[in-house]
Every structure is written in structure tokens, then in C-alpha cells.
Coordinates of C-alpha atoms in Angstrom, one line a residue:
M154 CA -11.4 24.6 0.2
T155 CA -8.8 22.8 2.8
A156 CA -10.5 19.6 4.0
I157 CA -7.6 19.2 6.6
E158 CA -5.5 21.8 8.6
A159 CA -3.4 20.8 11.4
R160 CA -1.0 23.0 12.7
Q161 CA 2.2 22.3 15.7
L162 CA 0.1 18.7 16.3
S163 CA 2.0 16.4 18.1
K164 CA 1.3 13.5 20.4
S165 CA 3.5 12.3 23.4
Y166 CA 3.4 9.7 26.3
R167 CA 4.6 9.6 29.3
Q168 CA 6.9 6.7 30.2
Y169 CA 7.4 5.3 34.0
A170 CA 10.0 2.7 34.3
K171 CA 7.7 1.2 37.5
P172 CA 3.8 1.7 38.3
I173 CA 4.7 3.2 41.5
D174 CA 6.4 6.1 39.5
L175 CA 3.5 7.5 38.8
F176 CA 2.2 7.8 43.0
K177 CA 5.6 8.6 43.5
E178 CA 5.2 11.7 40.9
W179 CA 2.4 12.9 42.0
L180 CA 2.8 13.0 45.7
L181 CA 6.6 14.4 45.4
R182 CA 5.5 16.9 42.7
K183 CA 8.9 16.0 40.7
P184 CA 8.9 14.0 37.4
F185 CA 9.5 10.4 37.6
H186 CA 9.1 9.8 33.6
N187 CA 10.5 9.9 30.2
Q188 CA 9.1 11.4 27.8
V189 CA 8.5 9.4 24.3
D190 CA 7.1 11.6 21.3
A191 CA 5.0 9.2 19.3
L192 CA 4.4 12.3 16.9
A193 CA 6.5 15.3 16.3
P194 CA 5.3 18.7 15.5
I195 CA 3.4 18.7 12.5
D196 CA 2.0 20.9 9.9
L197 CA -0.9 19.6 7.5
T198 CA -2.9 21.5 4.9
I199 CA -5.1 18.6 2.8
P200 CA -7.1 20.6 0.1
K201 CA -10.6 19.0 -0.6
G202 CA -10.6 16.3 -2.8
T203 CA -6.7 14.6 -2.2
T204 CA -6.1 11.4 -1.3
F205 CA -3.1 11.9 0.7
G206 CA -1.0 8.6 1.5
V207 CA 0.9 8.2 5.2
I208 CA 4.2 6.0 5.1
G209 CA 6.5 4.6 6.7
D210 CA 8.3 1.3 9.1
N211 CA 6.2 -0.3 11.8
G212 CA 6.4 2.3 14.8
A213 CA 7.2 5.2 12.8
G214 CA 3.9 7.2 14.0
K215 CA 1.5 6.4 11.4
S216 CA -1.3 5.4 13.2
T217 CA -0.8 8.4 15.8
L218 CA -1.3 10.5 13.4
L219 CA -4.7 8.8 11.7
K220 CA -6.0 8.6 15.1
L221 CA -5.2 12.3 15.7
L222 CA -7.3 13.0 12.4
A223 CA -9.7 10.4 13.0
G224 CA -10.5 12.6 16.6
T225 CA -9.8 9.0 18.7
L226 CA -6.8 10.5 20.4
T227 CA -6.4 14.0 21.9
P228 CA -3.2 16.1 20.7
T229 CA -0.7 17.0 23.0
T230 CA 0.0 20.5 21.6
G231 CA -1.8 22.3 18.2
S232 CA -4.7 22.7 16.6
L233 CA -6.8 20.6 13.9
H234 CA -9.6 21.6 11.8
I235 CA -11.8 19.3 9.6
E236 CA -14.4 20.5 7.8
G237 CA -17.4 17.8 6.7
R238 CA -18.3 14.7 8.0
K239 CA -15.8 12.7 9.0
S240 CA -15.3 8.2 9.0
A241 CA -12.3 6.2 9.9
I242 CA -11.2 2.1 9.6
L243 CA -8.1 2.4 12.5
E244 CA -8.4 -0.7 14.7
L245 CA -10.1 -3.8 14.3
G246 CA -13.7 -4.0 15.9
S247 CA -13.1 -0.6 17.6
G248 CA -16.9 0.5 18.3
F249 CA -18.7 -3.2 18.1
H250 CA -20.0 -4.5 21.0
P251 CA -18.9 -8.1 21.1
E252 CA -22.3 -9.9 22.5
F253 CA -24.1 -8.0 19.8
S254 CA -25.2 -9.7 16.1
G255 CA -23.8 -7.9 13.3
L256 CA -27.0 -6.4 12.3
E257 CA -27.4 -5.1 15.9
N258 CA -23.4 -3.6 15.5
I259 CA -24.8 -1.9 12.5
Q260 CA -27.7 0.0 13.8
L261 CA -25.0 1.0 16.5
A262 CA -22.8 2.8 14.8
C263 CA -25.2 4.2 12.4
S264 CA -26.5 5.8 15.5
L265 CA -23.2 6.6 17.1
L266 CA -22.0 8.3 13.3
G267 CA -24.8 10.4 13.2
L268 CA -27.4 8.6 11.4
S269 CA -31.0 8.6 11.9
A270 CA -33.3 5.6 12.8
D271 CA -34.7 6.2 9.2
E272 CA -31.6 6.7 7.5
T273 CA -30.0 3.3 9.0
A274 CA -32.9 1.5 7.9
E275 CA -32.4 3.0 4.0
R276 CA -28.8 1.5 4.4
T277 CA -28.6 -1.5 6.4
P278 CA -29.3 -3.8 3.3
Q279 CA -26.4 -2.2 1.0
I280 CA -24.1 -2.6 4.2
I281 CA -25.1 -6.2 4.3
E282 CA -24.9 -6.7 1.0
F283 CA -21.7 -4.6 0.7
S284 CA -20.2 -7.1 3.6
E285 CA -21.4 -10.0 1.9
L286 CA -21.5 -11.2 5.4
G287 CA -24.7 -13.2 4.1
V288 CA -26.5 -15.2 7.6
A289 CA -23.4 -14.5 9.1
I290 CA -25.1 -10.9 9.6
H291 CA -26.9 -12.5 12.7
R292 CA -24.2 -14.0 14.8
P293 CA -22.5 -12.2 17.4
V294 CA -19.5 -10.2 16.4
K295 CA -17.4 -11.7 18.9
S296 CA -17.6 -14.9 16.7
Y297 CA -16.2 -13.2 13.7
S298 CA -12.6 -13.5 12.1
S299 CA -10.7 -10.7 11.8
G300 CA -11.5 -11.1 7.4
M301 CA -15.0 -10.5 9.0
F302 CA -15.1 -8.0 11.5
V303 CA -12.9 -5.8 8.5
R304 CA -15.6 -6.3 5.9
L305 CA -18.5 -5.1 8.7
A306 CA -16.3 -2.1 10.0
F307 CA -15.4 -0.9 6.9
S308 CA -18.8 -1.5 5.3
V309 CA -20.6 0.5 7.3
I310 CA -17.8 3.5 7.9
T311 CA -18.0 4.3 4.0
S312 CA -22.0 4.1 4.4
I313 CA -22.4 7.1 5.7
D314 CA -21.1 9.3 2.9
P315 CA -18.3 11.0 5.0
D316 CA -16.6 14.1 3.2
V317 CA -13.5 12.5 4.9
L318 CA -12.4 9.2 4.7
I319 CA -9.7 8.2 7.1
V320 CA -8.0 4.7 6.3
D321 CA -5.5 2.8 9.0
E322 CA -4.0 -0.8 7.4
A323 CA -6.5 -2.9 8.8
L324 CA -7.7 -3.4 5.1
S325 CA -4.7 -5.5 4.9
V326 CA -6.3 -8.3 6.8
G327 CA -9.2 -9.2 4.4
D328 CA -8.9 -11.5 1.9
A329 CA -7.4 -10.1 -1.6
L330 CA -10.8 -10.2 -3.4
F331 CA -12.7 -7.4 -0.9
Q332 CA -9.7 -5.7 -0.4
K333 CA -10.1 -4.8 -4.4
K334 CA -13.7 -4.2 -4.0
S335 CA -12.5 -2.0 -1.0
M336 CA -10.0 -0.6 -2.8
D337 CA -12.6 0.3 -6.0
R338 CA -15.0 2.0 -3.2
M339 CA -12.1 4.5 -2.3
M340 CA -11.6 5.1 -5.3
R341 CA -15.1 6.3 -6.7
F342 CA -15.0 8.2 -3.1
R343 CA -12.0 9.8 -4.5
D344 CA -13.4 10.7 -8.3
Q345 CA -16.5 12.2 -6.1
G346 CA -14.1 15.2 -4.9
R347 CA -14.1 13.4 -1.4
T348 CA -11.2 13.6 0.6
L349 CA -9.0 10.2 1.7
V350 CA -6.1 9.7 4.3
F351 CA -5.2 6.7 3.0
C352 CA -2.3 4.2 5.3
S353 CA -0.8 0.9 3.7
H354 CA 2.5 -0.8 3.8
N355 CA 1.4 -1.5 -0.1
L356 CA 3.5 1.7 -1.4
Y357 CA 2.3 0.9 -5.2
Q358 CA -1.4 1.6 -3.6
V359 CA 0.2 4.9 -2.2
K360 CA 1.9 5.6 -5.5
E361 CA -1.1 5.1 -7.6
L362 CA -3.5 6.6 -5.8
C363 CA -2.9 9.0 -3.7
E364 CA -1.6 12.3 -5.1
K365 CA 0.4 14.0 -1.7
A366 CA 2.0 11.9 0.7
V367 CA 3.8 12.2 4.4
W368 CA 6.5 9.7 5.1
L369 CA 7.1 9.2 8.7
E370 CA 9.9 8.5 10.8
N371 CA 10.1 7.6 14.7
G372 CA 7.4 10.5 14.6
V373 CA 9.0 12.9 12.4
V374 CA 8.3 14.0 9.2
M375 CA 10.8 13.1 6.8
G376 CA 9.3 13.6 3.6
M377 CA 5.7 15.2 2.0
G378 CA 4.9 16.5 -1.0
E379 CA 4.1 14.5 -4.4
S380 CA 3.2 11.0 -3.6
A381 CA 6.0 9.8 -6.3
K382 CA 9.1 11.7 -5.0
V383 CA 7.8 10.9 -1.1
V384 CA 7.4 7.0 -2.0
D385 CA 10.8 6.9 -3.9
D386 CA 12.7 8.8 -1.3
Y387 CA 11.8 6.3 1.4
Q388 CA 12.5 3.2 -1.3
D389 CA 15.8 4.7 -1.6
S390 CA 16.4 4.8 2.3
V391 CA 14.8 1.5 3.1
R392 CA 17.0 -0.2 0.3
Q393 CA 20.4 1.8 1.6
R394 CA 19.6 0.7 5.4
Q395 CA 18.7 -3.2 3.5
K396 CA 21.9 -2.8 1.8
A397 CA 24.1 -1.1 5.2
G398 CA 22.9 -4.7 7.5
N399 CA 20.9 -2.1 9.5
S400 CA 17.4 -3.8 8.7
D401 CA 15.8 -6.8 7.4
R402 CA 12.4 -5.5 6.0
T403 CA 11.9 -5.9 2.4
D404 CA 8.9 -3.7 0.6
P405 CA 5.7 -5.7 1.3
D406 CA 4.1 -8.2 -1.4
A407 CA 0.2 -8.4 -1.8
E408 CA -0.9 -12.1 -1.3
A409 CA -2.7 -14.3 -3.7
A410 CA -6.0 -12.9 -4.9
G411 CA -8.1 -16.0 -4.6
D412 CA -8.5 -17.7 -8.1
V413 CA -6.6 -15.0 -10.2
Y414 CA -2.8 -16.1 -10.0
L415 CA 0.4 -16.2 -12.2
T416 CA 1.5 -19.3 -12.9
E417 CA 4.7 -18.9 -15.5
V418 CA 7.2 -16.5 -15.3
V419 CA 10.2 -17.8 -17.8
L420 CA 13.3 -16.6 -19.3
E421 CA 13.7 -17.6 -23.2
G422 CA 16.7 -18.0 -24.1
G423 CA 20.4 -17.3 -22.9
I424 CA 23.4 -19.7 -22.2
D425 CA 23.5 -22.6 -18.9
T426 CA 25.7 -21.9 -16.6
P427 CA 26.6 -24.2 -13.6
E428 CA 25.3 -22.1 -11.1
N429 CA 21.6 -22.2 -13.4
I430 CA 21.5 -18.7 -13.8
P431 CA 21.0 -17.9 -17.5
L432 CA 23.7 -16.1 -19.3
Y433 CA 23.4 -13.2 -21.5
Q434 CA 25.6 -11.2 -23.7
T435 CA 24.6 -7.3 -24.2
G436 CA 22.7 -6.9 -27.5
D437 CA 21.0 -10.0 -27.3
H438 CA 17.7 -11.1 -28.3
F439 CA 16.4 -11.1 -24.4
A440 CA 12.3 -12.3 -23.9
I441 CA 10.6 -13.3 -21.1
R442 CA 7.2 -15.5 -20.8
V443 CA 4.3 -14.6 -18.5
E444 CA 0.9 -16.7 -18.1
A445 CA -1.6 -16.2 -15.6
D446 CA -5.0 -17.9 -14.6
I447 CA -7.5 -15.2 -14.4
G448 CA -10.1 -17.6 -12.6
S449 CA -13.7 -15.3 -13.0
R450 CA -11.9 -12.0 -13.3
P451 CA -12.8 -10.1 -16.8
A452 CA -10.0 -10.2 -19.1
D453 CA -9.3 -7.1 -19.3
D454 CA -9.2 -6.8 -15.6
V455 CA -6.1 -8.5 -15.2
H456 CA -2.3 -7.0 -16.2
I457 CA 1.1 -8.0 -15.9
G458 CA 3.7 -5.9 -14.9
L459 CA 7.5 -6.4 -14.9
V460 CA 10.1 -4.8 -13.3
L461 CA 14.3 -5.6 -13.7
I462 CA 16.2 -5.6 -11.2
R463 CA 20.1 -5.6 -10.1
N464 CA 21.3 -7.6 -7.6
D465 CA 22.0 -4.4 -5.4
G466 CA 17.8 -4.0 -5.1
L467 CA 18.3 -0.9 -8.1
Q468 CA 15.1 -0.6 -10.4
V469 CA 16.7 -1.0 -14.1
Y470 CA 13.2 -0.6 -15.7
G471 CA 9.5 -1.3 -15.2
V472 CA 6.5 -1.8 -17.5
S473 CA 3.4 -3.2 -17.4
T474 CA 0.8 -3.7 -20.1
L475 CA -1.4 -1.8 -18.6
I476 CA 1.2 1.3 -19.1
D477 CA 1.3 0.3 -22.9
Q478 CA -2.6 -0.4 -23.0
L479 CA -2.3 -3.7 -24.1
A480 CA -4.5 -6.6 -23.3
L481 CA -3.2 -10.3 -22.5
Y482 CA -3.4 -12.6 -24.8
P483 CA -5.8 -15.6 -24.4
I484 CA -4.2 -19.3 -24.4
A485 CA -6.9 -21.4 -23.0
D486 CA -10.1 -21.7 -21.1
K487 CA -9.3 -19.1 -18.0
R488 CA -5.2 -18.9 -19.3
Y489 CA -3.9 -15.8 -20.7
G490 CA -0.7 -14.7 -21.3
V491 CA 1.7 -12.2 -22.8
R492 CA 5.6 -12.2 -23.9
L493 CA 7.9 -9.2 -23.3
V494 CA 11.0 -8.7 -25.6
F495 CA 14.1 -6.5 -25.5
D496 CA 15.7 -7.3 -28.6
P497 CA 18.6 -6.2 -28.5
I498 CA 19.0 -5.8 -24.0
N499 CA 21.1 -3.2 -23.3
L500 CA 21.8 -4.2 -20.3
M501 CA 25.9 -3.9 -19.2
S502 CA 27.7 -6.9 -16.9
G503 CA 25.6 -7.6 -13.6
D504 CA 23.6 -9.4 -12.2
Y505 CA 20.2 -8.9 -12.5
A506 CA 16.3 -10.4 -11.4
L507 CA 12.5 -9.7 -12.4
E508 CA 9.4 -8.8 -9.9
A509 CA 6.5 -10.1 -11.7
W510 CA 3.3 -8.3 -11.0
L511 CA -0.9 -9.1 -11.5
I512 CA -2.6 -6.0 -11.4
D513 CA -5.8 -4.9 -11.9
R514 CA -7.1 -2.3 -14.6
S515 CA -6.9 0.3 -11.8
G516 CA -3.5 -0.5 -11.6
L517 CA -3.8 -0.4 -7.4
H518 CA -4.7 -3.9 -6.8
V519 CA -2.2 -6.4 -6.9
Y520 CA -3.7 -9.7 -7.3
D521 CA -0.6 -12.0 -7.2
S522 CA 3.4 -11.0 -7.3
R523 CA 6.7 -12.5 -7.1
P524 CA 8.8 -10.0 -5.8
V525 CA 12.7 -11.8 -6.8
C526 CA 12.6 -14.3 -9.2
C527 CA 13.6 -15.5 -12.8
Q528 CA 17.6 -14.4 -11.8
F529 CA 19.9 -13.7 -15.2
R530 CA 23.3 -12.7 -15.8
V531 CA 24.9 -10.1 -18.4
R532 CA 28.7 -9.3 -19.6
H533 CA 29.9 -7.2 -22.3
E534 CA 32.8 -7.1 -24.0
T535 CA 33.7 -4.0 -24.3
S536 CA 35.3 -1.4 -21.9
E537 CA 31.9 0.7 -21.5
V538 CA 31.0 1.0 -17.8
G539 CA 27.5 1.6 -16.2
I540 CA 24.2 0.1 -16.2
V541 CA 23.1 0.3 -19.6
K542 CA 24.8 0.6 -22.9
M543 CA 23.2 3.6 -24.9
S544 CA 22.9 4.7 -28.9
H545 CA 25.6 7.5 -28.9
Q546 CA 27.8 8.7 -32.0
W547 CA 30.9 11.7 -31.5
E548 CA 30.4 14.4 -34.0
P549 CA 33.2 16.9 -35.0
I550 CA 33.0 20.5 -33.3
T551 CA 31.9 22.7 -36.0

């Protein structure tokens, strides 16, 4: 069964150089505007129970697409059909009255979302509990921080048990622990067979959470299909633009999550160099020691991921304790760690670095990260070429 069906859905705006041009256009019945295509015509079919990601640079048309799906924008062309009840969290504070308290806004929002007075009264305690606003629920929302806004909005929107949930990047302003809590709730929606449309700059989350994804650029679909391939293609494009000097964007990182953080990422061994970059020979023993403070989190909800990257941005190899189903080893109170060993290290000559990630058991939430750390250099003395030295043998043809 199809949850979302869009055919040639698009959105364009008229752009006027001066305000008076709008009046001249009306008076003289001739155009005085430029047409700006925020979203070129798109065909979209999302089956029921699918988690669908939307990625792209800022200004690519992601929010426009989500607003069209949510019904807060009227399309310029095309048709849209959504099966079942839908909810969306798009912009901070949208739908809230600034003078009303958080509690009054809950009642107002639930009413606007179609809940009866009895249903609203039944769900209000759950909404307040999930939002963790405490006594602030009785204060006017105009006094709320952006994080408090998003707590209230997400708690209300997800409380009505929608068939289709649409989430823009608004969650990125919340604190990291609430982001994890919200991500867990969205995963439960997915596991219950509901449809989720999810927009985020955190490509790791999109890749792990979503089955399908679309990549937008300047309002045009650049790729659509399996999320892993779409994300990889987008990252390749970003790296090419960075290499060509056309963009100073980098893949966004996640902020450290409260009391869960990396304390140490250290290379072991290697030869010291004047540049303070450890030098290894192809075939050397190579080890990385990583330690973290897990704070109040249970030990089985914290995992370490490491990626070896070349200095041109190429990801050579990445692995995590989650992938290998390995628990972190206790070191001291709240302090856990592990060593990743390559013996031998089969990298060929080049300059490299590490990406270190502290993630939860779902692999979706990032507690902390070190995007580029522990630079090192590898040299080999033979004439082979490439990235890695591969075990091989030559055999006679019989």
C-alpha cells in the first residue's frame, strides 16, 4: 500500500526586483518578475511503513518538499495524495501561540490536530512527561528557548499516533540527549510499520535509519533510491566540490552528548618525525586506543566507531564495536575503552587521519565525534601502486 504519492509536484515563486513591480504587473498585465523554481517537478512514491530520507545542501529544496508533503505550502503544479493521518514538525514554534502557556498550547495543538477533548486530556500527561519541561509547562512559550520549543513541538506532534510523520531539521537545535530520545521514538514509529519522512544533515542517521532517500540540489532531484547509494553519491559530490575549491562545506558533525564523550583517541607506535606526524611502514603493527566517559548511560548503549581516511578525504576503511558486536571494556568508574589493532597495517604510502565516533546501540545517535584526528603517515619501499597492499600470488596457466 502506498502512503505518499506525488506526481509532478513542484513549487515556484515570483521574484520582483522592486515592490512597485508587483503593482506594475497587475496594472499593465505584463510580467515584471523572475520565476524562481524552489522545487522542480518531482514524482514520489513512498510505500506504507517506509522510512524516507531527504538530503542536500542548504537551499537545495528539502524544506520546500517537506512543507508540500505536510500541506503547509500549496504546490505550483502536480498532485499529492497521503494515506492516513499525518503530522509534521517543520519550523520552531509554528502553530504555537506565544502568549499561551505550554499546557494551553498542548490543548490548542491537539484540538487543531483533530483530537477530541477527552483524547487531549488523556494524552496531555504523556506529552508533558516526554517533553521534560516540568514546571515550565505553565509558563508562556514566548519565554522558551529554542530547545524547549522543539521538546514541546515534537512531544505534541508524535503524541497523536500519526500514520505519516514528517520531520525537518528542527530537532538539531535540541540538546543531544533529547535528540536521542526523539530518535528512539521515531525508530518505534518505524518498527510499528508507520511511514517516516526524515530530513537531516546528519548523513550517518539518514543512511542507517532510512531505507530510501532523495538527494536534492537547487530544487532538482539528483538521485533517488536506496539510502546508502544516495548518501554515498551525495558525499562523493561534496568531496569533489571541496577538492575543486568550490565549496568550504564539510559533512556536519554531531555535538557531544551531555556527559557521554570521548576522552582519548591515541595512535600507538610509529616513528616520530619533525612534523610530529607518526610514521609507519607498510606491514607494521598498528593500533589505536580509544577511551570514553559514558556518564549515566548503560555500558551496552555506548559504542566506538573508527574510520581511516586519506588526506584527500577518501574513506579507506571504517568499522565499529557495534558492527563487530563487541562491548567496550571497563577501565575505571564510568570510563570504558578499547584498542583497534591492525597487524599488519597494509596501507600504501600516503598521509592519513582518523574519524572517531561515539554512538548508541542503534547506530543512529552520535554522542560525540572527532571528525579529523590522529594524523599519521605510511611509507612502503616496493614499487606497487594503490591504496592497500593486497595479499596475492601468481600462478602458471595450465
